[in-house]
XYZ file of C-alpha atoms in Angstrom:
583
model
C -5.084 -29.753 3.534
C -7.325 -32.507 1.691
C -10.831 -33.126 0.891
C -13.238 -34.130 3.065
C -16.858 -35.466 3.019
C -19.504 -33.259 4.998
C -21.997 -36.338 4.899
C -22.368 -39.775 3.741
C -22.349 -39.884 0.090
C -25.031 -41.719 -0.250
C -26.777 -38.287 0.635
C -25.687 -36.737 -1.971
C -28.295 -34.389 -3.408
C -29.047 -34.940 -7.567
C -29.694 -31.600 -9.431
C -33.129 -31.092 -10.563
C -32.470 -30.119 -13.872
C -30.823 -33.905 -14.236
C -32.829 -35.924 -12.242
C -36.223 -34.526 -14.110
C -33.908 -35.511 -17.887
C -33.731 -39.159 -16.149
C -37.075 -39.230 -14.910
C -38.400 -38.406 -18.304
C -36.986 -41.396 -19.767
C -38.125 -43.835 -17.410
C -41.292 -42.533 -17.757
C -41.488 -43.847 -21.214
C -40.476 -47.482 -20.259
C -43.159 -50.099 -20.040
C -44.251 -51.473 -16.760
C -42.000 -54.791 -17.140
C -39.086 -52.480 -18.054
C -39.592 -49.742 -15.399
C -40.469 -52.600 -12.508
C -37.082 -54.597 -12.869
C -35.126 -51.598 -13.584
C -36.799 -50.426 -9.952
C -35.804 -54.025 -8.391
C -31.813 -53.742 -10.536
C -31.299 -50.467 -8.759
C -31.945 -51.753 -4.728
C -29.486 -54.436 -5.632
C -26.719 -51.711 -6.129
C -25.161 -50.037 -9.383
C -24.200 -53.490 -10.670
C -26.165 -56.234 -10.169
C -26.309 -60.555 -10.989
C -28.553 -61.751 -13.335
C -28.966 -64.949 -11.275
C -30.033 -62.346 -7.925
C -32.157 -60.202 -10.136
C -33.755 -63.481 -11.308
C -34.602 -64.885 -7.957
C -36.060 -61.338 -6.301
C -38.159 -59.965 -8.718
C -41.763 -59.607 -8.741
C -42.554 -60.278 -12.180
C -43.437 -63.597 -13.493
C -41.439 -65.322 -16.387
C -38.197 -64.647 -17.931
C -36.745 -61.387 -17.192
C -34.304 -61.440 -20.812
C -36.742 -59.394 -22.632
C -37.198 -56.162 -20.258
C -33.407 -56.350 -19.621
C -32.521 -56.338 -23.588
C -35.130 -53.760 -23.755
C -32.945 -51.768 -20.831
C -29.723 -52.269 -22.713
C -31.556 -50.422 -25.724
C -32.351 -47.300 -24.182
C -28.781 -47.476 -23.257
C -29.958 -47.322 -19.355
C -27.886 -50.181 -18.562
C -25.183 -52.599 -20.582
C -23.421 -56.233 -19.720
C -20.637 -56.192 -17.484
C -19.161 -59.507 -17.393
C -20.214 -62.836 -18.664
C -18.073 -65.193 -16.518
C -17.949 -66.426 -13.928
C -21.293 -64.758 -13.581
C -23.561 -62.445 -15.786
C -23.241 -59.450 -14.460
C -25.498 -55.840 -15.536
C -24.370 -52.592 -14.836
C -25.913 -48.884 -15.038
C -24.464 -46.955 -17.310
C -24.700 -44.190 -14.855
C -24.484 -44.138 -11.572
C -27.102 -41.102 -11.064
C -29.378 -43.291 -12.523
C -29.731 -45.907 -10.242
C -30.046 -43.454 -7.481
C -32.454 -41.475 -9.363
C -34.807 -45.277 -9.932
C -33.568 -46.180 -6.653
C -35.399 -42.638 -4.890
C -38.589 -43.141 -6.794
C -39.371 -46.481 -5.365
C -41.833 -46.142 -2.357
C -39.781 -46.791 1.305
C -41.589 -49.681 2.660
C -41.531 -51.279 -0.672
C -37.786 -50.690 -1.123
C -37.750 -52.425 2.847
C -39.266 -55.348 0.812
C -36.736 -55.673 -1.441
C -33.392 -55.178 0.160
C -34.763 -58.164 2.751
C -35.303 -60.440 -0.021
C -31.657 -59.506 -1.921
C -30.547 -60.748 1.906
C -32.145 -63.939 1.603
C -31.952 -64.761 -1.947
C -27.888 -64.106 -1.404
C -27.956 -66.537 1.827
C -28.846 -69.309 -0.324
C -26.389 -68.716 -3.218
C -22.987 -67.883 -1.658
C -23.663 -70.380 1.316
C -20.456 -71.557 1.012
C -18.829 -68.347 0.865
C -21.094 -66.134 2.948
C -17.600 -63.876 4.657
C -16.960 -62.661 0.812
C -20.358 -61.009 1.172
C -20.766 -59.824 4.655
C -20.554 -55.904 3.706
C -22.889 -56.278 1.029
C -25.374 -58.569 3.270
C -25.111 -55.843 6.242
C -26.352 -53.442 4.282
C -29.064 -54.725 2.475
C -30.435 -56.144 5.978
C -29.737 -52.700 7.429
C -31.926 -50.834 4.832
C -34.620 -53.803 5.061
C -36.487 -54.784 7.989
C -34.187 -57.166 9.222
C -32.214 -55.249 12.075
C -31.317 -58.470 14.133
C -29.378 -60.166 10.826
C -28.321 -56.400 10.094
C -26.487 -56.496 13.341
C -25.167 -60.214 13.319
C -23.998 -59.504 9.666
C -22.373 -55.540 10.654
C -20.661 -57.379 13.388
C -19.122 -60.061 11.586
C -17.847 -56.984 8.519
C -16.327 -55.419 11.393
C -14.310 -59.121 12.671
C -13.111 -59.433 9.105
C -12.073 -56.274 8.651
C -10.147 -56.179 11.895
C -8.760 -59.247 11.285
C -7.141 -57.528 7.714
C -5.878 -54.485 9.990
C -8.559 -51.731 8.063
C -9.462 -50.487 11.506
C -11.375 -47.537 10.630
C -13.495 -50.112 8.600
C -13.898 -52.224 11.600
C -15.330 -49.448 14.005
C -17.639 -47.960 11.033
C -19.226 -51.428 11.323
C -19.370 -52.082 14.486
C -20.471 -48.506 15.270
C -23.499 -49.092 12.567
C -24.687 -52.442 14.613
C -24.343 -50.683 17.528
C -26.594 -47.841 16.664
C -28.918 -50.650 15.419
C -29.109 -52.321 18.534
C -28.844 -49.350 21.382
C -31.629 -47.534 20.136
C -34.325 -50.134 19.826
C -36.722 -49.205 22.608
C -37.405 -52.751 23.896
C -34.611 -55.231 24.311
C -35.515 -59.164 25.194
C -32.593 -60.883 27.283
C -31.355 -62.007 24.318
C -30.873 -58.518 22.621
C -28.997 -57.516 25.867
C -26.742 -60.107 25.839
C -26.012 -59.170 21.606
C -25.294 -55.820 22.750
C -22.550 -56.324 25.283
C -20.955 -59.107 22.726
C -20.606 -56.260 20.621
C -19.083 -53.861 22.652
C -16.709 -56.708 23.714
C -15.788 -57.340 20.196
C -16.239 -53.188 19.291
C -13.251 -52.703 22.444
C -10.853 -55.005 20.790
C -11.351 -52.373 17.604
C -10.734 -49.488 19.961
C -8.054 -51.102 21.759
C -6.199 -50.935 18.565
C -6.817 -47.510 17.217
C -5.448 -46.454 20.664
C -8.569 -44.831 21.709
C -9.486 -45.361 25.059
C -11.416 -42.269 25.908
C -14.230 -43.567 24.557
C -13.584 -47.292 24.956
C -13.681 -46.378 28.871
C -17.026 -44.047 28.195
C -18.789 -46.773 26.395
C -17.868 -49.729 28.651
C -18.909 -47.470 31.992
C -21.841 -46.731 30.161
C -22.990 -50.642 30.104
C -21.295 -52.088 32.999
C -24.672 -52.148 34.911
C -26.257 -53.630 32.544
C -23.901 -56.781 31.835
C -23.771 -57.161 35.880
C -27.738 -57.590 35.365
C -27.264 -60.460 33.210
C -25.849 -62.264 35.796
C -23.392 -64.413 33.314
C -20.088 -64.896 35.519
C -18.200 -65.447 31.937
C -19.509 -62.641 30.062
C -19.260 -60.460 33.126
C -15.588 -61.353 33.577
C -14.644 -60.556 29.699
C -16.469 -57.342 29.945
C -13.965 -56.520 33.881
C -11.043 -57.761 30.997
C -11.541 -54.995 28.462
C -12.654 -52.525 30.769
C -9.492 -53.404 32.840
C -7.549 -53.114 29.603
C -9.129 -49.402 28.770
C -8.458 -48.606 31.944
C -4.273 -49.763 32.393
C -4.030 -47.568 28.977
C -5.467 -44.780 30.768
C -2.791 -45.026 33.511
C -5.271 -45.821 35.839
C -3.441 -48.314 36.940
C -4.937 -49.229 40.350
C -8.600 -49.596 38.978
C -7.583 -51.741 36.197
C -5.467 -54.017 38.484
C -8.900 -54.116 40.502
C -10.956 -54.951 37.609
C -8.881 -57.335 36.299
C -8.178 -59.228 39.787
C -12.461 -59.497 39.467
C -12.472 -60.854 35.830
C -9.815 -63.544 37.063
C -11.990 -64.518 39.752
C -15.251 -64.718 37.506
C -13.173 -66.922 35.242
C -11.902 -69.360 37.703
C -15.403 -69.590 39.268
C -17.048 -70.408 35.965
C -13.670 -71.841 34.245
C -13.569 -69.698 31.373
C -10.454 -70.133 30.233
C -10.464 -67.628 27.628
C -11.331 -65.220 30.714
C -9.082 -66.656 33.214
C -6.076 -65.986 30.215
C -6.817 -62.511 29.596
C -7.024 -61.495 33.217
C -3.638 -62.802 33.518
C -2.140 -60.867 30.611
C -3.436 -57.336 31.606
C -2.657 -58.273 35.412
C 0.784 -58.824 34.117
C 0.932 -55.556 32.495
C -0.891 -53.601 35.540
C 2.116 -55.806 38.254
C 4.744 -54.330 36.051
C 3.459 -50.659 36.357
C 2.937 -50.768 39.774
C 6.345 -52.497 40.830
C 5.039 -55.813 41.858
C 7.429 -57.010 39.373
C 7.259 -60.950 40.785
C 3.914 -61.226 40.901
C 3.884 -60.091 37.146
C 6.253 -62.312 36.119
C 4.157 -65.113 37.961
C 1.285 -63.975 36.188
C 2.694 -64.038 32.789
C 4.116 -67.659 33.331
C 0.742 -69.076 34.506
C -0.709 -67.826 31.619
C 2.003 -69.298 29.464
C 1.660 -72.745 30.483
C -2.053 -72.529 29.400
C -3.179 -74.381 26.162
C -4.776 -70.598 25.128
C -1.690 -69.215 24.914
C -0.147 -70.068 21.830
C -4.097 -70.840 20.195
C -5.098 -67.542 20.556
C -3.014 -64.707 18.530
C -4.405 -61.288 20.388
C -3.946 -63.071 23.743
C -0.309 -64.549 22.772
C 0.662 -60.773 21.621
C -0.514 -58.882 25.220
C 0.938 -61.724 27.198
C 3.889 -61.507 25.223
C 3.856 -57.880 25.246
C 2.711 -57.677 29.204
C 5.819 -60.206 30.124
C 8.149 -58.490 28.139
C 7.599 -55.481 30.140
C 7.557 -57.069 33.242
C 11.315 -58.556 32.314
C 12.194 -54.844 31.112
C 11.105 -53.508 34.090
C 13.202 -55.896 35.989
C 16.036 -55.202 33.674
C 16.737 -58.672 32.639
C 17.921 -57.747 28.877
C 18.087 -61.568 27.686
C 15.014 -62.728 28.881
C 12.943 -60.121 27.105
C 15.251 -60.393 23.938
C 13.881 -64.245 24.017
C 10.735 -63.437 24.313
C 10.689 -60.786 21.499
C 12.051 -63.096 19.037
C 9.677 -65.543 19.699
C 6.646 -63.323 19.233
C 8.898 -62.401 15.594
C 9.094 -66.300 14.884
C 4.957 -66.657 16.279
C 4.198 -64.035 13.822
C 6.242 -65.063 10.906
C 5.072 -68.698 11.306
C 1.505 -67.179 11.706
C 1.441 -64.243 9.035
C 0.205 -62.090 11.906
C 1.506 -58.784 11.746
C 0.489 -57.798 15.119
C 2.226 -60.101 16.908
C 5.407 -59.076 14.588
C 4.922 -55.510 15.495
C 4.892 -56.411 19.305
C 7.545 -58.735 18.769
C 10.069 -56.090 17.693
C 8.435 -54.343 20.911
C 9.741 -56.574 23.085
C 12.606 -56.722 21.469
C 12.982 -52.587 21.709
C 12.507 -53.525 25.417
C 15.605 -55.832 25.663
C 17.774 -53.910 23.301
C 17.313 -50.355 25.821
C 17.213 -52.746 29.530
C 20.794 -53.727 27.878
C 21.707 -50.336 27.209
C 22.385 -50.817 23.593
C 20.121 -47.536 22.362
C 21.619 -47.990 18.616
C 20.432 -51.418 18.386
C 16.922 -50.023 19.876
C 16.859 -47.587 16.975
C 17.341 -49.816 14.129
C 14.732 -52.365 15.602
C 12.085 -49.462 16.012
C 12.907 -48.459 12.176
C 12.834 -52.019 11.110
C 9.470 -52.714 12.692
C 8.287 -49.728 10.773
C 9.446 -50.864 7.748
C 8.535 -54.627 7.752
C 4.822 -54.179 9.022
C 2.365 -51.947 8.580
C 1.844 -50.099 12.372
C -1.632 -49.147 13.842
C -1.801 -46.641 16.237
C -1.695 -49.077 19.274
C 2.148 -50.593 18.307
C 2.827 -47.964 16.183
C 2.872 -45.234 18.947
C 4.392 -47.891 21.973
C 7.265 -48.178 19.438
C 7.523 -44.517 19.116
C 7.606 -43.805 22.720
C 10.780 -46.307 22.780
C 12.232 -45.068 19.871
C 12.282 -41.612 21.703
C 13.448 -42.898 24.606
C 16.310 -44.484 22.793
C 17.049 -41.165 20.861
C 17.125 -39.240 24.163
C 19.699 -41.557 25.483
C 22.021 -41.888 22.184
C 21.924 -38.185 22.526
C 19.526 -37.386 19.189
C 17.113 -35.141 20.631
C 16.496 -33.657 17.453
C 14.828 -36.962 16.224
C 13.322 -37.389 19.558
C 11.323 -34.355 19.284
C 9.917 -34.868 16.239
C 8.919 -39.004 17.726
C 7.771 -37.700 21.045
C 5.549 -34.899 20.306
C 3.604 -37.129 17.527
C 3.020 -39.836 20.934
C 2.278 -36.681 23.270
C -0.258 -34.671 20.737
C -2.083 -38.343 20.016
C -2.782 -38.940 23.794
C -4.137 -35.765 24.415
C -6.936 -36.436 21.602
C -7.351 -40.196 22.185
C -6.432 -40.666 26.064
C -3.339 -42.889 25.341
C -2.076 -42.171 28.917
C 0.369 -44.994 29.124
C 3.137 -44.014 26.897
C 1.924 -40.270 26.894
C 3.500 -39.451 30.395
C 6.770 -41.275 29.512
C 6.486 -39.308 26.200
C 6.612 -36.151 28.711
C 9.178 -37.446 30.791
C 11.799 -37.994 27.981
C 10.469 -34.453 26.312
C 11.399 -32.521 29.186
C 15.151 -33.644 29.170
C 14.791 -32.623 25.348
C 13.540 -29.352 26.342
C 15.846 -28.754 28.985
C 19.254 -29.452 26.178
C 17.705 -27.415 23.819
C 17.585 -23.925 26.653
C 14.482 -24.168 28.507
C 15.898 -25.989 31.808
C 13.439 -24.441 33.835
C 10.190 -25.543 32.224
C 12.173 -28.680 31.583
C 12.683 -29.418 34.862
C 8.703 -28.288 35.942
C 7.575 -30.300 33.171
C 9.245 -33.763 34.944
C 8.181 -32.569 38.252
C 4.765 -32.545 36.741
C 5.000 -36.128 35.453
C 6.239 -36.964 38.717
C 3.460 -35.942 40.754
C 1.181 -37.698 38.514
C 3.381 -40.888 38.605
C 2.973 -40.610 42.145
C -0.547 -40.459 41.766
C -0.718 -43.049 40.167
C 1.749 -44.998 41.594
C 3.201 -46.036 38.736
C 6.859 -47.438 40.803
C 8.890 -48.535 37.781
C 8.159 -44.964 35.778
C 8.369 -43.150 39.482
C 12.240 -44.675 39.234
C 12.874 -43.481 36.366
C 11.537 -40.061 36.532
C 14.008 -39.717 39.653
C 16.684 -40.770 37.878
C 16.118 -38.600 34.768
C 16.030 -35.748 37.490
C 19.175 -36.951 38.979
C 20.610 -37.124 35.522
C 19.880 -33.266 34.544
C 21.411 -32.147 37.773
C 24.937 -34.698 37.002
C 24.637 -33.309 33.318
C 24.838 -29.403 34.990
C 28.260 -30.212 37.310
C 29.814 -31.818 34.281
C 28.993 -29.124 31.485
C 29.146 -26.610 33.828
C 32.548 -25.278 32.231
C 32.907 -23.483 29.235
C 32.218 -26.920 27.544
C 28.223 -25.751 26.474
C 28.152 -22.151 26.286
C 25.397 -22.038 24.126
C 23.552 -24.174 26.620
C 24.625 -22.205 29.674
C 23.549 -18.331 28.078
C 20.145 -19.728 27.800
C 19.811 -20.739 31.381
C 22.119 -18.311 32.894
C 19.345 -17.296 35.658
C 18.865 -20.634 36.654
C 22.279 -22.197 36.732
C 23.390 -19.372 38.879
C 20.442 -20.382 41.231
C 20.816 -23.704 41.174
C 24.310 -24.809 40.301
C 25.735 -24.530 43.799
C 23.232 -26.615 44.967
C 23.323 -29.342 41.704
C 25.095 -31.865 43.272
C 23.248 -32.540 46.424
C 19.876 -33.043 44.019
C 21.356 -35.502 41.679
C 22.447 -36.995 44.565
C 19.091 -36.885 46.547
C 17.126 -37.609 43.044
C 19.677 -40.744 42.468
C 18.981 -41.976 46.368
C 15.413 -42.093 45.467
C 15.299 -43.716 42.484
C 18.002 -46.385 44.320
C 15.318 -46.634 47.364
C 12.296 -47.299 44.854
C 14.195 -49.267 42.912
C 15.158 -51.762 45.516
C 12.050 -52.264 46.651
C 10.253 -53.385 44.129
C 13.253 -55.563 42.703
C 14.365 -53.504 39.317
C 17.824 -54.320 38.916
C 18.117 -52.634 35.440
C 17.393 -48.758 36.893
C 19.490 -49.916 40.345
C 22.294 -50.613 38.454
C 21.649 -47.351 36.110
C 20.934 -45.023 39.570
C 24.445 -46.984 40.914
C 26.646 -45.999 38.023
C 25.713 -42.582 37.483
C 25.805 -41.902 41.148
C 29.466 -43.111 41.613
C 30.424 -41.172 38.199
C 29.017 -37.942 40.828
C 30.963 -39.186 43.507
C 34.027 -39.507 41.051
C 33.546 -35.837 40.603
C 33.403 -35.069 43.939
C 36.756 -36.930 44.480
C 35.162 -39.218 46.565
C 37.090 -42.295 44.668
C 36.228 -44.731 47.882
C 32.391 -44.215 47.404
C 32.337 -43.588 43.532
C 34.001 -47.659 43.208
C 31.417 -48.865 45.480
C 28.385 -47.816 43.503
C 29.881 -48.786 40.125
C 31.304 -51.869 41.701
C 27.766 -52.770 42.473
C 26.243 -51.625 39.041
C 28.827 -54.049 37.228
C 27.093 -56.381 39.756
C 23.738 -55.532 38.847
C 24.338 -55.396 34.945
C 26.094 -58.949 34.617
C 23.024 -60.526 36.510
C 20.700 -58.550 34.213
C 23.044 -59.189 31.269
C 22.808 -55.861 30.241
C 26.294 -56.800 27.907
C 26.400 -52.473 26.849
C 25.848 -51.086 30.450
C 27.766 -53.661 32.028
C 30.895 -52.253 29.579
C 30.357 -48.691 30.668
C 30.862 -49.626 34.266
C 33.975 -51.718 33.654
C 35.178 -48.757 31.667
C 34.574 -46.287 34.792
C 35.967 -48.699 36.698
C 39.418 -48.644 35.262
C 39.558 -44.781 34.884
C 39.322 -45.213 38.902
C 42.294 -47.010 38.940
C-alpha cells in the first residue's frame, strides 16, 4: 500500500558507472580544490562559508578553491543572507567526495564541525541539536553524541513528532548500551535516558517494550543507590505497568517511588507517584484513597508548573471522579485542563482535557454530548496514540450506549487491533467488553456473551473492581435486552440466535438479575454511585417486567437517589421518567 525504505538512506548504494564519471572529475581538481571540496562534503550537501572557514585544514583564504569549485559547476551559491551559504549541485556528489575520504580522517572532521558550531550558534544551540547529534555521532565524540541525541529527542517530543523523538533517543541509547565499560557516571546517563526515552513511549502507547526495557535496567539503577533516581525510574515503570493492566504491580511500584520521594524529598517524585497511584486506586476500587491521592498532589506547587504531571493528575482524578460517578466534578476538572491547555498552548493537556470531559459527559449519561466532545477533540488537536486511542475507547463506549454500534465497530476494533501489537491493555479489555455487546446485536450472542465472560475472568484477575462492575452489568444488560425483544419486535435478531434463545430465554431473567446483584454488591463496596445507580434502574425496569411494581419503585427510587447526588442531570431524567410510568 505505500513505499517503504528497506534501509537507511544514507546506505544507499551509487552505481558504478556514475560514481567512476564523478570520480573522474575530481580527479582533475588541484589539491586545494579537491581538499575543501573533501572537508564541504562532511559538513552535509549544503554547507556555511563561515563553518567551512573555521574547519578546514588549509591555510589562507579559502575564496579561490571555492570559485574554482563553482567553475567546474561541482557546487554553486545558495544564499547570501543572512549567511553565505554553498551548495552541491548534486547530491551524489557529495556522497561520492564524502566516501572517498579515509574513516578516521572523516572522524576528524565531523568532531571539529561539532565544535566549530558550539562556538557560533551559542546562543541558539536547540536550532541545531539534530545537526550537532550527528556530526558528534559520526566523530569520536559519543558522550556529546548522546547528550546532544537526547536533547533532539526532548525537542522533538516537546513539538508532538514522536516517531522523531524515539529515533533519537533510540540512537543515544545504542550509543551508550553498547560501550563495553561504563564509569558511574555513564550509568547514571543511561537510566536518565531511558527515563526521558519512557515518557516517548508512554505516548506512542507502547508499553510492551517500555516494560521490556525498564525490567531490563531495574537492577542496575537499584545499584546506583540514588533514592531520587531510583524512585522516578519505580514512577515510569509503575506507569508501563498500570497501562498493561497490571494493576496490582504498578500500585506496588508506585507506593515504593512515593516512599523514595518522601525519604529524599523529591518532589518531582513524590508528585508523580501520586498521579499514577491515583490512576492505579481508581482501577482497583479504592476510589477514596484515589481521590485523596489526586488532591494531595493538587495542593503541591508541581502541579500546575509541570504540564505532563498536571495532564496525568488531571487525567488520573478525572477517572477516579468517573469511577465514582460524580458527573460535575469531573466536568470541572475537564474544563480546567481545556482552559490549562489553552492558556498554555499545550495540546496534550487539551486532548486530556476533552478526556475528562468524555468522562463527565458518559458518568451523566448524556452519550450524545460524549460523542460530539470525542469528535471535537479530534478535530481541534492533533491526537497521538496515547489520547487518541483513550478517546476512542470512550467514544465507543458512548456509541454502544446511544445505540450506534455500527460506528462503534469501526472505533473499537482500531483500539482492540492497536493493543494487541503495542500492549495497550488498559482500554483494550474495555474495548472487548463494549465489542462483545456489538457482536452480540449484530447475531453472534453466543460468542458475544463468551467474549465478556472472557474479559471478566481477566478483570477478575486483575482485579480491576470498577471495570469488574461494569462487565456485570453489561451481562445483566444483554440478558434484560433478551426478555424485552424477545417478541416479534427483532426478528432478524432472534433467527440468528434461535439455538441459543431457546436455551437460554427461560432462564434470562434470573441472570440479569443475578448479573445486576453483582454488579450492585461490587459496586457498593467500593463506593461507585454512578454504576449503583445504573445496576438500580435497570434492575427495577426487570422487576417492572416481572410485575413486581413494589420492588421495581424501590430500585429506581434509589437510582433517582443515587443520580441527583452524582448529578448525573440525563440518568437522573430516565429514572423520574420510569418512575411515573409506575404510577
Amino acid at each position: 500500500g505505500g513505499w517503504k525504505l528497506s534501509r537507511p538512506i544514507q546506505e544507499a548504494d551509487i552505481p558504478t558507472t556514475i560514481q567512476g564519471i564523478i570520480t573522474a572529475r575530481l580527479d582533475r581538481l588541484d589539491k586545494e580544490a579537491k581538499r575543501i571540496l573533501q572537508e564541504a562534503s562532511v559538513i552535509g550537501r549544503a554547507f556555511l562559508y563561515e563553518i567551512l572557514g573555521k574547519i578546514t585544514a588549509l591555510k589562507g583564504p579559502i575564496e579561490r578553491p571555492l570559485t574554482g569549485l563553482e567553475r567546474h559547476d561541482l557546487i554553486r551559491v545558495r544564499s547570501l543572507q543572512p549567511e553565505m551559504e554553498y551548495i552541491f549541485k548534486h547530491a551524489l556528489t557529495q556522497e561520492v567526495v564524502y566516501g572517498g575520504i579515509l574513516k578516521k580522517d572523516r572522524k576528524v572532521i565531523h568532531d571539529r564541525i561539532g565544535q566549530v558550531m558550539e562556538k557560533l550558534f551559542h546562543d541558539r544551540l536547540p536550532e541545531f541539536y539534530e545537526t550537532l547529534a550527528f556530526h558528534y555521532r559520526r566523530g569520536e565524540s559519543a558522550l556529546k553524541a548522546i547528550d546532544y541525541l537526547m536533547k533532539a529527542g526532548e525537542k522533538s517530543l516537546n513539538r508532538y513528532t514522536l516517531d522523531e523523538a524515539h529515533r533519537y533517543y533510540k540512537e543515544a541509547f545504542k550509543l551508550l548500551a553498547n560501550k563495553p565499560e561504563k564509569s558511574k557516571i555513564e550509568e547514571a546517563l543511561l537510566i536518565d535516558l531511558i527515563l526521558d526515552w519512557a515518557v516517548v513511549y508512554h505516548y506512542r502507547g507502547v508499553f510492551t517494550e517500555a516494560e521490556d526495557l525498564l525490567k531490563a535496567y531495574e537492577e542496575l539503577v537499584i545499584s546506583l543507590s540514588d533514592k531520587a533516581r531510583l524512585g522516578m525510574f519505580y514512577v515510569r515503570l509503575g506507569g508501563a505497568l498500570e497501562y498493561r493492566d497490571k494493576l496490582k504491580e504498578a500500585y506496588d511500584y508506585s507506593c515504593k517511588a512515593l516512599k523514595l520521594g518522601e525519604e529524599c524529598g523529591d518532589q518531582k517524585v513524590i508528585g508523580y507517584a501520586l498521579a499514577y497511584l491515583t490512576f492505579s486506586c481508581a482501577d482497583l476500587g479504592l476510589l477514596d484513597e484515589a481521590v485523596a491521592f489526586g488532591k494531595r498532589l493538587q495542593e503541591m506547587d508541581l502541579y500546575t508548573a509541570d504540564p505532563e504531571l498536571f495532564r496525568i493528575a488531571n487525567t488520573a482524578l478525572g477517572m477516579a471522579y468517573f469511577a465514582r460517578g460524580e458527573a460535575r466534578k469531573a466536568k470541572d476538572l475537564g474544563k480546567d485542563c481545556l482552559d490549562y491547555g489553552h492558556r498554555s498552548f499545550n495540546l496534550r493537556c487539551i486532548a486530556y482535557g476533552y478526556l475528562v470531559l468524555l468522562y463527565g459527559h458518559i458518568a451523566a449519561g448524556d452519550y450524545p454530548a460524549a460523542i460530539e466532545c470525542a469528535k471535537e477533540a479530534m478535530r481541534e488537536v492533533p491526537l497521538e496514540p496515547l489520547s487518541s486511542l483513550s478517546i476512542k475507547v470512550l467514544l465507543g463506549l458512548s456509541y454502544v450506549a446511544n445505540d450506534q454500534y455500527q460506528e462503534a465497530d469501526d472505533v473499537l476494533q482500531e483500539v482492540m487491533k492497536f493493543n494487541e501489537r503495542y500492549g495497550y491493555e488498559k482500554i483494550g479489555t474495555v474495548a472487548q467488553g463494549f465489542y462483545s455487546v456489538v457482536m452480540i446485536v449484530k447475531g453472534n450472542l453466543r460468542k458475544g456473551i463468551a467474549l465478556m465472560d472472557d474479559v471478566r475472568k481477566g478483570l477478575l484477575a486483575n482485579d480491576s473492581k470498577y471495570r469488574i462492575i461494569h462487565s456485570y452489568y453489561l451481562l445483566g444488560r444483554v440478558y434484560l435486552k433478551i426478555i424485552q425483544g424477545g417478541g416479534k419486535k427483532n426478528l432478524s435478531f432472534i433467527g440468528k440466535n434461535i439455538g441459543f434463545l431457546i436455551k437460554n430465554f427461560p432462564f434470562a431473567a434470573l441472570r440479569a438479575e443475578e448479573y445486576f446483584q453483582k454488579a450492585i454488591e461490587v459496586a457498593k463496596e467500593i463506593g461507585a454511585k454512578g454504576m449503583l445507580g445504573q445496576a438500580y434502574l435497570d434492575l427495577g425496569q426487570l422487576y417492572k417486567i416481572k410485575k413486581k411494581t413494589n420492588q421495581a419503585k424501590k430500585y429506581i427510587t434509589d437510582a433517582a437517589q443515587l443520580f441527583e447526588q452524582c448529578e448525573a442531570d440525563v440518568f437522573l431524567k430516565q429514572a423520574k421518567d420510569a418512575l411515573s410510568l409506575l404510577e
